[in-house]
Tab-separated table of C-alpha atoms in Angstrom:
chain	number	residue	atom	x	y	z
E	1299	MET	CA	15.031	36.302	154.570
E	1300	ASN	CA	12.641	36.232	151.602
E	1301	GLU	CA	13.215	32.514	151.065
E	1302	HIS	CA	11.977	31.852	154.621
E	1303	PHE	CA	8.565	33.512	154.182
E	1304	PRO	CA	6.674	30.142	154.208
E	1305	ALA	CA	8.200	29.283	157.587
E	1306	LEU	CA	7.917	32.775	159.061
E	1307	ILE	CA	4.173	33.124	158.542
E	1308	VAL	CA	3.672	30.081	160.805
E	1309	ALA	CA	6.660	30.215	163.145
E	1310	ILE	CA	6.315	33.850	164.227
E	1311	PRO	CA	2.722	33.653	165.567
E	1312	LEU	CA	3.371	30.147	166.920
E	1313	ILE	CA	6.425	31.188	168.950
E	1314	SER	CA	4.914	34.547	169.902
E	1315	SER	CA	1.957	32.805	171.564
E	1316	PHE	CA	4.399	31.565	174.239
E	1317	PHE	CA	6.012	34.964	174.718
E	1318	ILE	CA	2.629	36.709	174.856
E	1319	ILE	CA	1.409	34.601	177.759
E	1320	THR	CA	4.691	34.927	179.671
E	1321	ALA	CA	5.001	38.663	179.006
E	1322	GLY	CA	1.453	39.058	180.290
E	1323	TRP	CA	2.555	37.780	183.702
E	1324	VAL	CA	5.081	40.627	183.877
E	1325	ASN	CA	2.941	43.379	182.366
E	1326	LYS	CA	-0.473	42.777	180.804
E	1327	LYS	CA	-0.051	45.795	178.559
E	1328	LEU	CA	2.666	43.957	176.604
E	1329	SER	CA	0.349	41.197	175.321
E	1330	PHE	CA	-1.542	43.190	172.701
E	1331	PRO	CA	1.449	44.883	170.995
E	1332	LEU	CA	3.302	41.549	170.882
E	1333	ALA	CA	0.311	39.841	169.255
E	1334	LEU	CA	-0.170	42.713	166.800
E	1335	ALA	CA	3.545	42.704	165.881
E	1336	ALA	CA	3.511	38.930	165.314
E	1337	LEU	CA	0.491	39.135	163.012
E	1338	PHE	CA	2.008	42.095	161.155
E	1339	ILE	CA	5.112	40.014	160.409
E	1340	SER	CA	2.882	37.176	159.192
E	1341	LEU	CA	0.951	39.631	157.030
E	1342	TYR	CA	4.145	41.084	155.557
E	1343	SER	CA	5.555	37.587	154.947
E	1344	SER	CA	2.366	36.291	153.317
E	1345	ILE	CA	2.213	39.250	150.923
E	1346	GLY	CA	5.905	38.775	150.116
E	1347	MET	CA	5.271	35.066	149.559
E	1348	LEU	CA	2.409	35.821	147.164
E	1349	PHE	CA	4.634	38.122	145.087
E	1350	GLN	CA	7.292	35.405	145.018
E	1351	VAL	CA	4.777	32.879	143.742
E	1352	LEU	CA	3.607	35.292	141.049
E	1353	ARG	CA	7.213	35.350	139.806
E	1354	VAL	CA	8.341	31.725	140.234
E	1355	LYS	CA	4.946	29.871	140.118
E	1356	SER	CA	5.612	27.654	143.175
E	1357	ILE	CA	7.787	27.420	146.301
E	1358	SER	CA	9.001	24.279	148.054
E	1359	TYR	CA	10.349	24.824	151.570
E	1360	GLN	CA	11.963	21.834	153.301
E	1361	LEU	CA	11.723	21.932	157.100
E	1362	GLY	CA	14.744	20.809	159.100
E	1363	GLY	CA	16.779	20.153	155.972
E	1364	TRP	CA	14.901	16.906	155.286
E	1365	GLU	CA	14.069	16.386	151.633
E	1366	SER	CA	10.484	15.522	150.709
E	1367	PRO	CA	8.760	13.118	150.716
E	1368	PHE	CA	10.586	11.977	153.889
E	1369	GLY	CA	10.524	15.348	155.647
E	1370	ILE	CA	7.751	17.878	156.120
E	1371	GLU	CA	7.456	20.233	153.171
E	1372	TYR	CA	5.716	23.571	152.877
E	1373	ALA	CA	4.463	23.698	149.289
E	1374	VAL	CA	3.202	27.098	148.174
E	1375	ASP	CA	1.428	27.878	144.920
E	1376	HIS	CA	-0.977	30.558	143.690
E	1377	LEU	CA	-3.963	29.118	145.554
E	1378	ASN	CA	-2.585	28.795	149.057
E	1379	ALA	CA	-0.456	31.947	148.814
E	1380	PHE	CA	-3.677	33.828	148.029
E	1381	VAL	CA	-5.535	32.175	150.925
E	1382	ALA	CA	-2.634	32.904	153.312
E	1383	VAL	CA	-2.836	36.626	152.476
E	1384	ILE	CA	-6.585	36.625	153.190
E	1385	ILE	CA	-6.052	34.876	156.547
E	1386	SER	CA	-3.320	37.333	157.541
E	1387	VAL	CA	-5.342	40.398	156.522
E	1388	VAL	CA	-8.497	39.277	158.339
E	1389	ALA	CA	-6.626	38.246	161.500
E	1390	PHE	CA	-4.653	41.508	161.672
E	1391	ILE	CA	-7.638	43.795	161.080
E	1392	ASN	CA	-9.832	41.951	163.571
E	1393	LEU	CA	-7.149	41.994	166.279
E	1394	PHE	CA	-6.629	45.726	165.803
E	1395	SER	CA	-10.367	46.225	166.307
E	1396	ALA	CA	-10.688	43.815	169.239
E	1397	LYS	CA	-8.420	45.410	171.857
E	1398	ARG	CA	-11.100	47.520	173.574
E	1399	GLN	CA	-13.596	44.649	173.664
E	1400	VAL	CA	-11.100	42.127	175.040
E	1401	GLU	CA	-9.942	44.415	177.825
E	1402	GLU	CA	-13.526	45.142	178.887
E	1403	GLU	CA	-15.003	41.627	178.515
E	1404	PHE	CA	-12.273	39.636	180.282
E	1405	PRO	CA	-9.439	41.915	181.454
E	1406	GLU	CA	-7.907	39.217	183.654
E	1407	LYS	CA	-7.668	36.800	180.734
E	1408	ALA	CA	-6.561	39.231	178.020
E	1409	ASN	CA	-3.037	37.837	177.769
E	1410	ALA	CA	-4.401	34.283	177.508
E	1411	PHE	CA	-6.803	35.407	174.792
E	1412	TYR	CA	-4.065	37.067	172.713
E	1413	SER	CA	-1.898	33.968	173.082
E	1414	LEU	CA	-4.741	31.731	171.886
E	1415	TYR	CA	-5.500	34.175	169.077
E	1416	THR	CA	-1.985	34.016	167.619
E	1417	LEU	CA	-1.909	30.228	168.094
E	1418	PHE	CA	-5.170	29.935	166.163
E	1419	VAL	CA	-3.800	32.058	163.311
E	1420	ALA	CA	-0.566	30.040	163.242
E	1421	GLY	CA	-2.647	26.883	162.871
E	1422	LEU	CA	-4.699	28.294	159.998
E	1423	LEU	CA	-1.614	29.529	158.150
E	1424	GLY	CA	0.120	26.196	158.702
E	1425	ILE	CA	-2.902	24.327	157.332
E	1426	THR	CA	-2.733	26.548	154.276
E	1427	VAL	CA	0.935	26.101	153.352
E	1428	THR	CA	1.736	22.571	154.521
E	1429	GLY	CA	2.424	19.935	151.885
E	1430	ASP	CA	2.140	17.033	154.330
E	1431	ALA	CA	-1.222	15.374	154.913
E	1432	PHE	CA	-0.496	14.315	158.515
E	1433	ASN	CA	1.082	17.649	159.421
E	1434	LEU	CA	-2.188	19.193	158.228
E	1435	TYR	CA	-4.040	17.076	160.810
E	1436	VAL	CA	-1.731	18.298	163.589
E	1437	LEU	CA	-2.323	21.895	162.551
E	1438	LEU	CA	-6.071	21.246	162.397
E	1439	GLU	CA	-5.933	20.225	166.051
E	1440	ILE	CA	-3.844	23.263	167.051
E	1441	THR	CA	-6.440	25.492	165.400
E	1442	ALA	CA	-9.377	23.621	166.876
E	1443	LEU	CA	-8.103	23.517	170.472
E	1444	SER	CA	-7.301	27.226	170.546
E	1445	GLY	CA	-10.672	27.959	168.914
E	1446	TYR	CA	-12.567	25.930	171.532
E	1447	ALA	CA	-10.886	27.883	174.315
E	1448	MET	CA	-11.608	31.286	172.750
E	1449	ILE	CA	-15.267	30.403	172.194
E	1450	GLY	CA	-15.590	29.178	175.789
E	1451	MET	CA	-14.650	32.666	177.042
E	1452	GLY	CA	-17.923	34.052	175.681
E	1453	ARG	CA	-21.258	34.965	177.192
E	1454	ASP	CA	-24.386	33.033	178.234
E	1455	HIS	CA	-24.227	29.530	176.745
E	1456	ALA	CA	-20.706	29.878	175.316
E	1457	PRO	CA	-19.166	27.004	177.357
E	1458	LEU	CA	-21.938	24.631	176.215
E	1459	ALA	CA	-21.589	25.812	172.608
E	1460	SER	CA	-17.837	25.266	172.862
E	1461	LEU	CA	-18.391	21.739	174.216
E	1462	HIS	CA	-20.715	20.961	171.300
E	1463	TYR	CA	-18.031	22.271	168.956
E	1464	VAL	CA	-15.449	20.042	170.710
E	1465	PHE	CA	-17.568	16.936	170.073
E	1466	MET	CA	-18.247	17.738	166.427
E	1467	GLY	CA	-14.712	18.973	165.760
E	1468	THR	CA	-13.227	15.804	167.254
E	1469	ILE	CA	-15.464	13.625	165.105
E	1470	GLY	CA	-14.499	15.607	162.007
E	1471	ALA	CA	-10.769	15.381	162.780
E	1472	SER	CA	-11.105	11.636	163.428
E	1473	PHE	CA	-12.710	11.060	160.042
E	1474	TYR	CA	-9.924	13.019	158.342
E	1475	LEU	CA	-7.212	11.134	160.242
E	1476	LEU	CA	-8.806	7.797	159.385
E	1477	GLY	CA	-8.783	8.733	155.709
E	1478	ILE	CA	-5.118	9.736	155.865
E	1479	GLY	CA	-4.363	6.421	157.606
E	1480	TYR	CA	-5.884	4.493	154.694
E	1481	LEU	CA	-3.811	6.532	152.246
E	1482	TYR	CA	-0.622	5.790	154.174
E	1483	LEU	CA	-1.399	2.066	154.280
E	1484	LYS	CA	-1.825	1.928	150.505
E	1485	THR	CA	0.943	4.302	149.419
E	1486	GLY	CA	3.471	4.488	152.272
E	1487	SER	CA	3.639	8.282	151.949
E	1488	LEU	CA	2.104	11.359	153.586
E	1489	ASN	CA	3.557	14.014	151.281
E	1490	MET	CA	0.755	15.501	149.191
E	1491	ALA	CA	2.726	15.797	145.962
E	1492	ASP	CA	3.978	12.229	146.420
E	1493	LEU	CA	0.445	10.950	147.066
E	1494	TYR	CA	-0.711	12.682	143.880
E	1495	ASN	CA	1.737	10.524	141.900
E	1496	LEU	CA	1.263	7.301	143.886
E	1497	ILE	CA	-2.542	7.094	144.007
E	1498	PRO	CA	-2.937	6.427	140.233
E	1499	GLN	CA	-0.365	3.617	140.545
E	1500	VAL	CA	-2.499	1.860	143.172
E	1501	GLY	CA	-5.305	1.556	140.619
E	1502	ASP	CA	-8.920	0.896	141.545
E	1503	SER	CA	-8.870	0.408	145.296
E	1504	THR	CA	-11.654	0.356	147.837
E	1505	ALA	CA	-9.220	1.676	150.460
E	1506	ILE	CA	-8.406	4.749	148.349
E	1507	LEU	CA	-12.108	5.402	147.802
E	1508	LEU	CA	-12.775	5.052	151.541
E	1509	ALA	CA	-9.908	7.435	152.276
E	1510	PHE	CA	-11.427	9.955	149.884
E	1511	VAL	CA	-14.875	9.668	151.476
E	1512	PHE	CA	-13.584	9.783	155.073
E	1513	CYS	CA	-11.462	12.859	154.402
E	1514	LEU	CA	-14.383	14.652	152.760
E	1515	VAL	CA	-16.824	13.805	155.568
E	1516	GLY	CA	-14.339	15.045	158.163
E	1517	LEU	CA	-13.897	18.325	156.308
E	1518	PHE	CA	-17.641	18.717	155.768
E	1519	ILE	CA	-18.108	18.555	159.558
E	1520	LYS	CA	-15.304	21.079	160.092
E	1521	MET	CA	-16.747	23.520	157.536
E	1522	ALA	CA	-20.348	23.115	158.828
E	1523	PHE	CA	-21.673	21.844	155.494
E	1524	PHE	CA	-25.379	21.005	155.712
E	1525	PRO	CA	-26.619	18.823	157.419
E	1526	LEU	CA	-23.469	18.744	159.599
E	1527	HIS	CA	-23.825	22.385	160.615
E	1528	ASN	CA	-25.568	22.345	163.996
E	1529	TRP	CA	-22.474	23.279	165.986
E	1530	LEU	CA	-21.875	26.570	164.161
E	1531	PRO	CA	-24.738	28.990	165.022
E	1532	ASN	CA	-24.311	28.794	168.807
E	1533	ALA	CA	-20.510	28.725	168.629
E	1534	TYR	CA	-20.403	31.923	166.591
E	1535	SER	CA	-23.275	33.661	168.387
E	1536	TYR	CA	-22.197	33.202	172.012
E	1537	SER	CA	-18.436	33.538	171.576
E	1538	PRO	CA	-16.747	36.857	172.433
E	1539	ALA	CA	-17.098	39.406	169.647
E	1540	ALA	CA	-13.316	39.402	169.197
E	1541	THR	CA	-13.436	35.628	168.691
E	1542	SER	CA	-16.374	35.557	166.293
E	1543	GLY	CA	-14.667	38.254	164.211
E	1544	LEU	CA	-11.795	35.811	163.697
E	1545	ILE	CA	-13.348	32.369	163.452
E	1546	ALA	CA	-16.490	33.309	161.502
E	1547	PRO	CA	-14.649	34.747	158.462
E	1548	LEU	CA	-11.844	32.160	158.417
E	1549	THR	CA	-12.631	28.706	159.829
E	1550	THR	CA	-15.147	27.496	157.252
E	1551	LYS	CA	-13.224	29.090	154.368
E	1552	VAL	CA	-9.942	27.429	155.308
E	1553	MET	CA	-11.695	24.060	155.542
E	1554	ILE	CA	-13.127	24.610	152.068
E	1555	TYR	CA	-9.604	25.420	150.873
E	1556	VAL	CA	-8.397	22.096	152.401
E	1557	MET	CA	-11.154	20.270	150.509
E	1558	MET	CA	-9.987	21.902	147.283
E	1559	ARG	CA	-6.357	21.055	148.066
E	1560	LEU	CA	-7.182	17.388	148.643
E	1561	VAL	CA	-9.270	17.106	145.499
E	1562	LEU	CA	-6.811	18.957	143.246
E	1563	SER	CA	-3.403	18.140	144.757
E	1564	VAL	CA	-3.692	14.831	146.670
E	1565	PHE	CA	-6.307	12.862	144.780
E	1566	PRO	CA	-5.832	13.523	141.052
E	1567	PRO	CA	-8.769	15.488	139.567
E	1568	SER	CA	-9.358	12.576	137.184
E	1569	PHE	CA	-10.122	10.481	140.281
E	1570	SER	CA	-11.970	13.154	142.252
E	1571	PHE	CA	-14.312	14.217	139.453
E	1572	SER	CA	-14.568	10.782	137.797
E	1573	SER	CA	-17.833	9.937	139.550
E	1574	THR	CA	-20.580	12.128	138.178
E	1575	ALA	CA	-22.895	10.791	140.879
E	1576	ILE	CA	-20.691	12.107	143.716
E	1577	GLY	CA	-20.281	15.553	142.165
E	1578	SER	CA	-23.951	15.865	141.278
E	1579	SER	CA	-25.048	14.698	144.744
E	1580	LEU	CA	-22.823	17.270	146.445
E	1581	VAL	CA	-24.136	20.060	144.211
E	1582	TRP	CA	-27.688	19.058	145.091
E	1583	LEU	CA	-26.798	18.913	148.796
E	1584	ALA	CA	-25.225	22.372	148.504
E	1585	THR	CA	-28.409	23.608	146.834
E	1586	ILE	CA	-30.517	22.285	149.707
E	1587	ALA	CA	-28.057	23.848	152.182
E	1588	ILE	CA	-28.452	27.263	150.540
E	1589	PHE	CA	-32.264	27.088	150.572
E	1590	ILE	CA	-32.616	25.854	154.165
E	1591	ALA	CA	-29.894	28.043	155.705
E	1592	SER	CA	-31.346	31.121	154.005
E	1593	ILE	CA	-34.816	30.367	155.362
E	1594	LEU	CA	-33.396	29.697	158.856
E	1595	ALA	CA	-31.548	33.027	158.704
E	1596	LEU	CA	-34.872	34.695	157.927
E	1597	ALA	CA	-36.364	33.197	161.087
E	1598	GLN	CA	-33.693	34.582	163.459
E	1599	LYS	CA	-34.294	37.447	165.857
E	1600	ASN	CA	-30.666	37.766	166.970
E	1601	LEU	CA	-28.138	39.576	164.754
E	1602	PHE	CA	-25.224	37.178	165.328
E	1603	LYS	CA	-27.463	34.125	164.844
E	1604	MET	CA	-28.740	35.569	161.565
E	1605	LEU	CA	-25.191	36.149	160.335
E	1606	SER	CA	-24.216	32.611	161.389
E	1607	TYR	CA	-26.902	31.051	159.198
E	1608	ILE	CA	-25.816	33.256	156.312
E	1609	ILE	CA	-22.343	31.711	156.707
E	1610	ILE	CA	-23.850	28.212	156.426
E	1611	ALA	CA	-25.567	29.245	153.189
E	1612	GLU	CA	-22.284	30.684	151.910
E	1613	VAL	CA	-20.573	27.350	152.588
E	1614	GLY	CA	-23.142	25.844	150.231
E	1615	TYR	CA	-22.139	28.420	147.599
E	1616	MET	CA	-18.495	27.369	147.671
E	1617	VAL	CA	-18.935	23.612	148.010
E	1618	GLY	CA	-21.561	23.515	145.259
E	1619	GLY	CA	-19.555	25.791	142.969
E	1620	PHE	CA	-16.420	23.684	143.349
E	1621	TRP	CA	-18.182	20.380	142.690
E	1622	LEU	CA	-19.738	21.721	139.510
E	1623	GLY	CA	-16.354	20.664	138.153
E	1624	ASN	CA	-16.045	23.349	135.463
E	1625	ASN	CA	-13.660	26.297	135.357
E	1626	ASP	CA	-16.312	28.925	136.044
E	1627	GLY	CA	-17.675	27.080	139.066
E	1628	ILE	CA	-14.233	26.428	140.551
E	1629	THR	CA	-13.141	30.013	139.820
E	1630	GLY	CA	-16.256	31.320	141.577
E	1631	ALA	CA	-15.671	29.021	144.574
E	1632	ILE	CA	-12.028	30.078	145.001
E	1633	LEU	CA	-12.894	33.746	144.530
E	1634	HIS	CA	-15.718	33.422	147.052
E	1635	ILE	CA	-13.320	32.054	149.689
E	1636	ALA	CA	-11.574	35.426	149.682
E	1637	ASN	CA	-14.686	37.526	149.135
E	1638	ASP	CA	-16.763	35.808	151.792
E	1639	ALA	CA	-13.949	36.019	154.349
E	1640	VAL	CA	-13.777	39.805	153.961
E	1641	MET	CA	-17.574	40.220	153.695
E	1642	THR	CA	-18.093	38.204	156.878
E	1643	LEU	CA	-15.362	40.163	158.651
E	1644	CYS	CA	-17.063	43.425	157.682
E	1645	LEU	CA	-20.454	42.308	159.007
E	1646	PHE	CA	-19.066	40.857	162.235
E	1647	LEU	CA	-16.961	43.949	162.925
E	1648	ALA	CA	-20.074	46.095	162.520
E	1649	ALA	CA	-22.120	43.708	164.669
E	1650	SER	CA	-19.382	43.810	167.318
E	1651	ASN	CA	-19.501	47.607	167.317
E	1652	ILE	CA	-23.251	47.450	167.830
E	1653	LEU	CA	-22.949	44.945	170.669
E	1654	TYR	CA	-20.166	46.986	172.291
E	1655	THR	CA	-22.248	50.183	172.197
E	1656	LEU	CA	-25.752	48.885	172.921
E	1657	LYS	CA	-24.817	45.826	175.025
E	1658	ARG	CA	-27.591	44.034	173.091
E	1659	ASP	CA	-27.757	42.320	169.716
E	1660	ASN	CA	-31.386	41.377	169.076
E	1661	LEU	CA	-32.892	42.837	165.918
E	1662	SER	CA	-35.605	44.536	167.981
E	1663	ASP	CA	-32.867	46.463	169.825
E	1664	LEU	CA	-31.665	48.146	166.621
E	1665	LYS	CA	-34.331	50.857	166.501
E	1666	GLY	CA	-32.783	54.102	165.347
E	1667	ILE	CA	-29.349	52.475	165.052
E	1668	ILE	CA	-28.570	54.066	161.653
E	1669	ARG	CA	-28.949	57.549	163.117
E	1670	LYS	CA	-27.248	56.554	166.357
E	1671	MET	CA	-24.226	54.766	164.810
E	1672	PRO	CA	-23.896	56.152	161.263
E	1673	PHE	CA	-20.289	55.047	160.643
E	1674	SER	CA	-20.729	51.509	161.943
E	1675	MET	CA	-23.948	51.114	159.986
E	1676	THR	CA	-22.328	52.460	156.807
E	1677	GLY	CA	-19.754	49.678	157.093
E	1678	PHE	CA	-22.516	47.193	157.875
E	1679	LEU	CA	-24.530	48.218	154.811
E	1680	ILE	CA	-21.522	47.924	152.491
E	1681	GLY	CA	-20.951	44.413	153.851
E	1682	ALA	CA	-24.653	43.672	153.382
E	1683	PHE	CA	-24.597	44.874	149.765
E	1684	ALA	CA	-21.575	42.635	149.143
E	1685	ILE	CA	-23.375	39.601	150.616
E	1686	ILE	CA	-26.427	40.381	148.483
E	1687	GLY	CA	-24.197	40.730	145.410
E	1688	VAL	CA	-24.568	44.387	144.497
E	1689	PRO	CA	-21.889	45.648	142.067
E	1690	PRO	CA	-19.173	46.874	142.309
E	1691	THR	CA	-18.670	45.003	145.589
E	1692	CYS	CA	-16.714	41.762	145.346
E	1693	GLY	CA	-19.717	39.571	146.213
E	1694	PHE	CA	-21.312	40.293	142.845
E	1695	PHE	CA	-18.410	38.895	140.829
E	1696	SER	CA	-17.958	35.590	142.643
E	1697	LYS	CA	-21.720	35.015	142.479
E	1698	TRP	CA	-21.613	35.762	138.753
E	1699	TYR	CA	-19.003	33.031	138.219
E	1700	LEU	CA	-20.950	30.592	140.404
E	1701	ILE	CA	-24.253	31.187	138.603
E	1702	LYS	CA	-22.534	30.955	135.227
E	1703	GLY	CA	-20.829	27.720	136.266
E	1704	GLY	CA	-24.135	26.254	137.442
E	1705	LEU	CA	-25.871	27.065	134.163
E	1706	LEU	CA	-22.993	25.672	132.064
E	1707	ALA	CA	-22.991	22.454	134.105
E	1708	GLY	CA	-26.750	22.057	133.674
E	1709	HIS	CA	-27.369	22.491	137.415
E	1710	HIS	CA	-30.078	25.095	137.093
E	1711	GLU	CA	-31.289	24.303	140.597
E	1712	PHE	CA	-27.936	25.524	141.989
E	1713	ALA	CA	-28.131	28.796	140.053
E	1714	THR	CA	-31.726	29.211	141.243
E	1715	ALA	CA	-30.650	28.659	144.862
E	1716	LEU	CA	-28.017	31.388	144.541
E	1717	ILE	CA	-30.579	33.865	143.241
E	1718	PHE	CA	-33.063	32.795	145.935
E	1719	SER	CA	-30.438	33.281	148.639
E	1720	SER	CA	-29.602	36.742	147.319
E	1721	LEU	CA	-33.279	37.710	147.461
E	1722	ILE	CA	-33.544	36.397	151.030
E	1723	ASN	CA	-30.471	38.461	151.926
E	1724	VAL	CA	-32.214	41.525	150.490
E	1725	ILE	CA	-35.128	40.884	152.849
E	1726	LEU	CA	-32.815	40.221	155.816
E	1727	PHE	CA	-30.744	43.357	155.478
E	1728	PHE	CA	-33.541	45.678	154.403
E	1729	ARG	CA	-35.433	44.525	157.485
E	1730	ILE	CA	-32.490	45.825	159.531
E	1731	ILE	CA	-32.536	49.074	157.525
E	1732	GLU	CA	-36.249	49.412	158.232
E	1733	ILE	CA	-35.762	48.854	161.963
E	1734	GLY	CA	-32.639	50.963	162.133
E	1735	TYR	CA	-33.908	53.976	160.217
E	1736	PHE	CA	-37.707	54.061	160.347
E	1737	GLU	CA	-38.181	52.904	163.939
E	1738	PRO	CA	-39.069	54.159	166.434
E	1739	LEU	CA	-42.114	55.676	164.783
E	1740	PRO	CA	-42.767	59.427	165.095
E	1741	THR	CA	-44.122	60.445	168.485
E	1742	THR	CA	-46.300	63.418	169.531
E	1743	ASP	CA	-45.070	66.368	171.517
E	1744	THR	CA	-46.955	68.086	174.352
E	1745	HIS	CA	-49.102	70.009	171.825
E	1746	GLY	CA	-50.226	66.878	169.995
E	1747	HIS	CA	-48.001	67.531	166.981
E	1748	TYR	CA	-45.948	64.700	165.460
E	1749	LYS	CA	-42.216	65.029	166.080
E	1750	ALA	CA	-39.486	62.731	164.780
E	1751	ASN	CA	-37.737	60.809	167.528
E	1752	LYS	CA	-34.073	61.628	166.881
E	1753	GLU	CA	-31.436	59.373	168.358
E	1754	PRO	CA	-28.223	61.044	169.575
E	1755	ILE	CA	-25.043	59.796	167.910
E	1756	ALA	CA	-23.282	57.288	170.162
E	1757	GLU	CA	-20.643	55.572	168.027
E	1758	ALA	CA	-18.171	52.853	168.888
E	1759	PRO	CA	-14.593	53.997	169.641
E	1760	ILE	CA	-12.508	55.208	166.703
E	1761	VAL	CA	-10.153	52.209	167.039
E	1762	MET	CA	-13.145	50.011	166.187
E	1763	ILE	CA	-14.476	52.256	163.433
E	1764	ILE	CA	-11.225	52.464	161.437
E	1765	PRO	CA	-10.820	48.675	160.879
E	1766	LEU	CA	-14.472	48.446	159.834
E	1767	MET	CA	-14.151	51.224	157.265
E	1768	VAL	CA	-10.893	49.753	155.921
E	1769	THR	CA	-12.661	46.407	155.466
E	1770	ALA	CA	-15.615	48.072	153.721
E	1771	VAL	CA	-13.262	49.832	151.287
E	1772	LEU	CA	-11.480	46.518	150.727
E	1773	LEU	CA	-14.783	44.932	149.635
E	1774	ILE	CA	-15.124	47.489	146.853
E	1775	ALA	CA	-11.443	47.326	145.889
E	1776	MET	CA	-11.573	43.528	145.604
E	1777	GLY	CA	-14.604	43.865	143.356
E	1778	LEU	CA	-12.909	46.404	141.091
E	1779	TYR	CA	-9.769	44.229	140.812
E	1780	THR	CA	-11.578	40.904	140.378
E	1781	ASP	CA	-10.303	40.476	136.824
E	1782	ASN	CA	-6.691	40.880	138.002
E	1783	ILE	CA	-7.209	38.340	140.807
E	1784	VAL	CA	-8.710	35.803	138.406
E	1785	THR	CA	-6.143	36.374	135.652
E	1786	HIS	CA	-2.978	36.433	137.754
E	1787	ILE	CA	-3.867	34.077	140.613
E	1788	ILE	CA	-6.949	31.886	140.315
E	1789	ARG	CA	-6.466	30.626	136.763
E	1790	PHE	CA	-3.238	28.918	137.859
E	1791	ALA	CA	-5.175	26.969	140.498
E	1792	LEU	CA	-7.688	25.455	138.059
E	1793	PRO	CA	-7.358	21.735	137.259
E	1794	LYS	CA	-5.463	21.078	134.066
């Protein structure tokens, strides 16, 4: 069974999505345990796959018995095995936390939601392990379509936000597909490893350059890289809390992984990083993205909107760090994919707990929230410290690599933007601490004496607290074991 891990992590949630929806027609109570079991198998398989890769360096899994490059291949190495584990962990923890919210927000559609949820995860895991450029497009569409539907189940303007996401996502996928079409015309292959060997043989070609540009533009739209980010804040803010807890930590990070995969494993690094102008321009664009997104986050009065703009700034971290082109920058970008996924999960789980309890999510509604929800806010503050970059949380270490990479590459503006963003995050989260702890202000009793206004504890259910606290502990553990992650996993993913 161990040799089938690459197939199992995709096939189990993919097939289970059908059984979840059909089982829901018989008994709605069956949908959640089926979804949880499917994601647990994917989690177990992804961890097993990572340990295999640590032993044998890489895995090639031929689907249907067809040898590559003619058949579809799942090609697993240190980078995508690591990303697959992160996807599986985030998806499993968020689903465990989401049950109560799903059953209260849309009880009649719970089985449909769980089916879409597992389909979305299957798409992300497939994107991660596939070694076929066209198969990646198909999996992109599976992920996108299920994501659109889950977002559309949300509150207020969710259907309109989902429609906006449909338009932008379709444009992004079309750009990517057009780029892959150019590659196929010039090389006659869609296998990534085969393309890596064939592209240098084509020589200087305008079609290859266009393919490179089209693929990157498509992925930049999908990852909400500035200035192609307008679809993200509303999509993540109005979607159901159970949906935002899945798509916010994972969607942009997986698209950044795909960008890295294309640059390192489809287009040879000598081609990808040959133009200093392209790399430098993208680092500058990432710098601008960090500055503007951080300022826009500062202007928000809604908790989910604020977190959404922080995600856009974090995308700038990873794109800029990768295109620095040196080992420290790329190490920081890869490490931040994992760190930011878990940090974002932690913050969105806490925000979901707040929304579930208060039924509101504006910053002005958080008065006394630290006294009222001490466990949820403890998890929130640990996530906040990680986003800021406070040691020993994992956020500190990936930022350290990114800043170091920026300084070594001579991009001092990028390092400055990272420090600026961290300072803005300090203001953002300490503003919440101020509202949550120091407000409401002391009031007077009947005798004219000042008396502290104490909020009674009214926490979220324990099934929502446990996943949050596990995620918060994971942020610290990932920070403490950063050196092991870099030494045993990330260094094998660096361009040779």
